[in-house]
Amino acid sequence: MENKDKIKIAVTISCLAVVSILLANKFRKQRKRNQNIGSCYLKSEAKPQHNFKRVLANNSYSPFKHLKLDDDSSSDLHPYESEIKALLEKPELEFEFCNGTMDMDMSDTYVWIDDESKLKELAQVLSKERVFAVDTEQHSLRSFLGFTALIQISTREEDYLVDTIAVHDSMGILCPVFSNPNICKVFHGADNDVIWLQRDFHIYVVNLFDTAKACDVLSKPQRSLAYLLETYCGVTTNKLYQREDWRQRPLPIDMIEYARMDAHYLLYIAECLVSELKLQKNDNSASENSANLDDKFYFVFEANRRSNALSLQLFTKELEASPGQYAASSIISRHLNDHGASNINSQFQDVVRCLCCWRDLMARMHDESLKYVLSDNAIVALAEKVPLTTTDICTTISQGDIETESLNSNSTPRFPSSVVLSHLDDFTYLLQDGLKLNNPDDVFQLFLKKHIGPHGSCPLSLYNYGLLSKSSMKVSKRLVSKNGYKFSKQVARKASRELFVQKFSCKSPVYHNCRIYANDGRLLCYCDRRKLEWYLQRDLAKLVDEEPPAIMLLFEPKGRPEDEGNDFYIQSKKNICVGCGEGNHYLRYRIIPSCYRIHFPEHLKSHRSHDIVLVCVDCHEKAHSAAEKYKKKVASEFAIPLFVQKVVDSNEESHDESGTSFMKLADGGVSPLELRTAAMALLRHGPRMPAQRCEELKEVVKKYYGGREISEEDLENALLVGMSPHEKRRLHKKKGLSLNRNSLSFKKDEGKNDLEDVDPNPNGSVFATCSSKLSLLGHGPHGKQVVDFLLKEHGEDGVREFCQRWRQVFVEAIHPRFLPGGWDVTHSGRREFGDYSVYNPANKASSSSASSYAAVVEG
């Protein structure tokens, strides 16, 4: 009896333990679900692609822009079409893919590429090869368009695994190698790889040999890589690894072996297939095409032709007229075939369309696949049951997924995705009031404004920023006021700031804090790695330390920083904002505006680093605003306007006795941006504009043209002011504007200084001598006149005092608390150049070909 009682007690305790565990798990899931509701999961869940700063294919509805090799080419054409067509017509058929024999035991050694320096070394290695093998691994579940997570490259000697997550923004380094028509790239089944490389990195494959196409020509019973590995190499591979999460780091050993295997044996397989293609001649000599088949390379040519034809593919986004339209039509059609028309009413179809539109938007916004956000079966279940509570909604979604996945015995039940749990309140609206909307575009607009609005919880990224362009579609005031989803200028400001940070902040540390020592062991300066390499490559220094790198000069430098009062250059520097200490992002900021500094004497502007500091976006905005205000003060003080008034037309040019043309500078002037904005508004909306606003804009343009009446041709010419040659050509193509001989010319050598001299006119007006190839570049003319005046009236001391004024403006604007040691408002910038400096007048003749790192002591 005692044993039975003990057994009962043990069973009871076990049952209680199981029940407790189940309840605890349920409580944790419910708590996690409640925490996620109303708060976007992306704030706590890091996704590797959100660290990318160079995203070529975002999730917007705009078409993908392909690489343009020149300004005249179209982004809709293949940039290497001519090279690929040349290979189609006359391919190079004699390739030695491998050395004939191969050790079938793959070694344990490989090279992992995870930083820019290693990637450059790989590019150098590949540029010397005649052929190499390539394969890619993609991740698609947690990304809307998918992205390349790993690239495997194998040469005859080595296997390379490129961590494209770590070096995503630097992958352009490999572009020249892949587009080199003299190097053959071997793939297997390259149909997708070719367009994936275009999508993610603007890498275009030129000279491709696809072993799958060779299998087609040979009429192989199978064309899979697994079949070829087993047939020619006696190696078996598990293709289930293709579905693994290739984002994880570090990669498990078995996934690394699988990845290496796909490229490691590919060159040997290509060699075997080409040998068989050459032998095909004997088997078909009696065929009616024997005249062509006499060439033993006929089948090799055909395999090459089919392979290179793949290279002409271009990546395109799948665009649809209305978000989620195709998916909704497909779901409704399948349901109609399965259940008949009697079971499908208008409400079912409306719910499906609304949910598909919502799913499409949320997938793009969070950069998730449609499948991950909400499955088709979950949409059908929601449309059939139309649950109204959050609990019922979650249950319905889970049951819809379970019904599908129960067909696969290995699958585990899915629960609502993080996207759904973060935005459960959306379903309450969609399944009730959302059905009253006239079309899915209203659903799109409503939730776009809600989730990326000023009070929205979803963060902006390079992937979803482009969706804001879709918001140009208007939402009725009734919807906005009823649901409280307001969209103000704060959204644009927030979007601009976050995109600015991601796109323009420094991609890597600015200060490497490498050291340069004199030959007597005294520290000369801290600098970056490129400057060290400049000295080492020219045998002007020797390496004395590796981490952090340090060199010692092998010659006597011109002076010492401490002797010249330049302590700033012998201080290490932190990669943080000098104003507030922000370290997550920073930009370079030029304390002395370039419009002035570019015209300084060489020996006064060579100390660039003292007046180039790191600031965050917020401090940059403050400093820039203060600088623009001070420019106006300088313009007033020196009586030199910021902007030129008008570029004279060829038939209106004023000439002096020597025939030199002049351009008059107005007292106030108008900025190129303000001028172009006014001209564009008048051209587009002039007749429909309120009379008062129309006159205000006309006054802006008239100010540029000296106050005279303006014509439509004047407005068209005003659009070109300050534009680069590329911008002018693009505008000309887009708008079809008439650029006659009186328009601003844009020629190849516009890089020359616009203003060559400044002279007083006898009648008191100020004229600037101009080249005939003038393009307005903002404050450039103003800056040159100011510097010339300072040098003429006060000499170099006047320029130094002018620099000190700008440093004081910067200090008063942001009150910097983290300036590097030795930074000083009164910094003189006085220096002498050493024998090897490109700034030394004696070396000017060869300075155009020398590196900008030639200065002996430069921060």
CSV table of N, CA, C and O in Angstrom, one decimal, residues 13 35 61 107 125-126 132 160 176 284 382 399 414 433 497 508 587 597 603 641 644 741-742 794 811 839:
chain,number,residue,atom,x,y,z
A,13,ILE,N,2.3,15.0,-8.3
A,13,ILE,CA,3.3,16.0,-8.3
A,13,ILE,C,3.8,16.3,-9.8
A,13,ILE,O,3.9,17.4,-10.2
A,35,GLN,N,3.1,42.9,-24.5
A,35,GLN,CA,4.2,43.9,-24.6
A,35,GLN,C,4.4,44.4,-26.1
A,35,GLN,O,4.7,45.5,-26.3
A,61,TYR,N,7.5,51.5,-54.2
A,61,TYR,CA,6.9,51.1,-55.5
A,61,TYR,C,7.5,51.7,-56.7
A,61,TYR,O,7.0,51.6,-57.8
A,107,SER,N,39.9,20.3,-48.2
A,107,SER,CA,40.7,20.7,-47.0
A,107,SER,C,39.9,21.5,-46.0
A,107,SER,O,38.8,22.0,-46.3
A,125,VAL,N,43.4,39.3,-56.0
A,125,VAL,CA,43.6,37.9,-56.4
A,125,VAL,C,42.8,37.5,-57.6
A,125,VAL,O,43.3,36.9,-58.6
A,126,LEU,N,41.5,37.9,-57.6
A,126,LEU,CA,40.6,37.5,-58.7
A,126,LEU,C,41.0,38.2,-60.0
A,126,LEU,O,40.7,37.6,-61.1
A,132,PHE,N,37.1,31.7,-62.2
A,132,PHE,CA,36.8,31.3,-60.9
A,132,PHE,C,35.3,30.9,-60.7
A,132,PHE,O,34.5,31.3,-61.6
A,160,TYR,N,37.0,31.0,-50.9
A,160,TYR,CA,36.8,32.3,-50.2
A,160,TYR,C,35.3,32.3,-49.9
A,160,TYR,O,34.4,32.0,-50.7
A,176,PRO,N,34.4,45.5,-60.8
A,176,PRO,CA,35.3,45.4,-62.0
A,176,PRO,C,35.7,44.0,-62.3
A,176,PRO,O,35.8,43.6,-63.5
A,284,ASN,N,27.4,12.8,-83.2
A,284,ASN,CA,26.3,13.4,-84.1
A,284,ASN,C,26.8,13.7,-85.5
A,284,ASN,O,26.2,14.5,-86.2
A,382,LEU,N,-9.4,34.5,-41.7
A,382,LEU,CA,-9.9,35.8,-41.2
A,382,LEU,C,-11.1,36.3,-42.0
A,382,LEU,O,-12.0,36.8,-41.4
A,399,GLN,N,-4.8,29.0,-36.3
A,399,GLN,CA,-5.5,27.8,-36.9
A,399,GLN,C,-5.4,27.8,-38.4
A,399,GLN,O,-5.2,26.7,-38.9
A,414,ARG,N,2.6,27.4,-36.2
A,414,ARG,CA,3.1,28.8,-36.2
A,414,ARG,C,2.1,29.6,-35.3
A,414,ARG,O,0.9,29.4,-35.2
A,433,ASP,N,-14.5,48.8,-39.5
A,433,ASP,CA,-14.6,50.0,-40.3
A,433,ASP,C,-13.9,50.0,-41.6
A,433,ASP,O,-14.2,50.7,-42.6
A,497,ARG,N,15.6,63.5,-41.4
A,497,ARG,CA,16.7,63.4,-40.5
A,497,ARG,C,17.3,61.9,-40.4
A,497,ARG,O,18.5,61.7,-40.5
A,508,SER,N,32.7,54.6,-41.7
A,508,SER,CA,33.7,54.0,-40.9
A,508,SER,C,34.4,55.0,-40.1
A,508,SER,O,34.2,56.2,-40.3
A,587,LEU,N,29.3,63.3,-38.9
A,587,LEU,CA,29.6,63.7,-40.3
A,587,LEU,C,30.8,64.7,-40.2
A,587,LEU,O,31.0,65.3,-39.2
A,597,ARG,N,37.7,78.9,-48.4
A,597,ARG,CA,39.0,78.2,-48.2
A,597,ARG,C,39.6,77.7,-49.5
A,597,ARG,O,40.8,77.6,-49.7
A,603,HIS,N,49.7,77.1,-48.8
A,603,HIS,CA,50.3,76.9,-47.5
A,603,HIS,C,49.4,77.3,-46.3
A,603,HIS,O,49.7,76.9,-45.2
A,641,PRO,N,28.1,90.8,-52.7
A,641,PRO,CA,26.9,90.0,-52.5
A,641,PRO,C,27.2,88.5,-52.6
A,641,PRO,O,28.2,88.1,-53.2
A,644,VAL,N,25.6,86.0,-57.7
A,644,VAL,CA,25.6,86.8,-58.9
A,644,VAL,C,24.2,87.1,-59.4
A,644,VAL,O,23.2,86.3,-59.1
A,741,ARG,N,20.8,78.8,-78.1
A,741,ARG,CA,22.2,79.3,-77.9
A,741,ARG,C,22.3,80.3,-76.8
A,741,ARG,O,23.4,80.6,-76.3
A,742,ASN,N,21.2,80.9,-76.4
A,742,ASN,CA,21.3,81.8,-75.3
A,742,ASN,C,21.2,81.2,-73.9
A,742,ASN,O,21.3,81.8,-72.9
A,794,HIS,N,45.1,93.2,-46.6
A,794,HIS,CA,45.7,92.8,-45.3
A,794,HIS,C,46.7,91.7,-45.4
A,794,HIS,O,47.3,91.3,-44.3
A,811,VAL,N,32.1,77.9,-32.5
A,811,VAL,CA,32.1,77.7,-31.1
A,811,VAL,C,30.9,78.3,-30.5
A,811,VAL,O,30.2,77.6,-29.6
A,839,TYR,N,52.8,70.1,-51.7
A,839,TYR,CA,52.5,71.5,-51.6
A,839,TYR,C,53.7,72.4,-51.7
A,839,TYR,O,53.7,73.6,-51.8
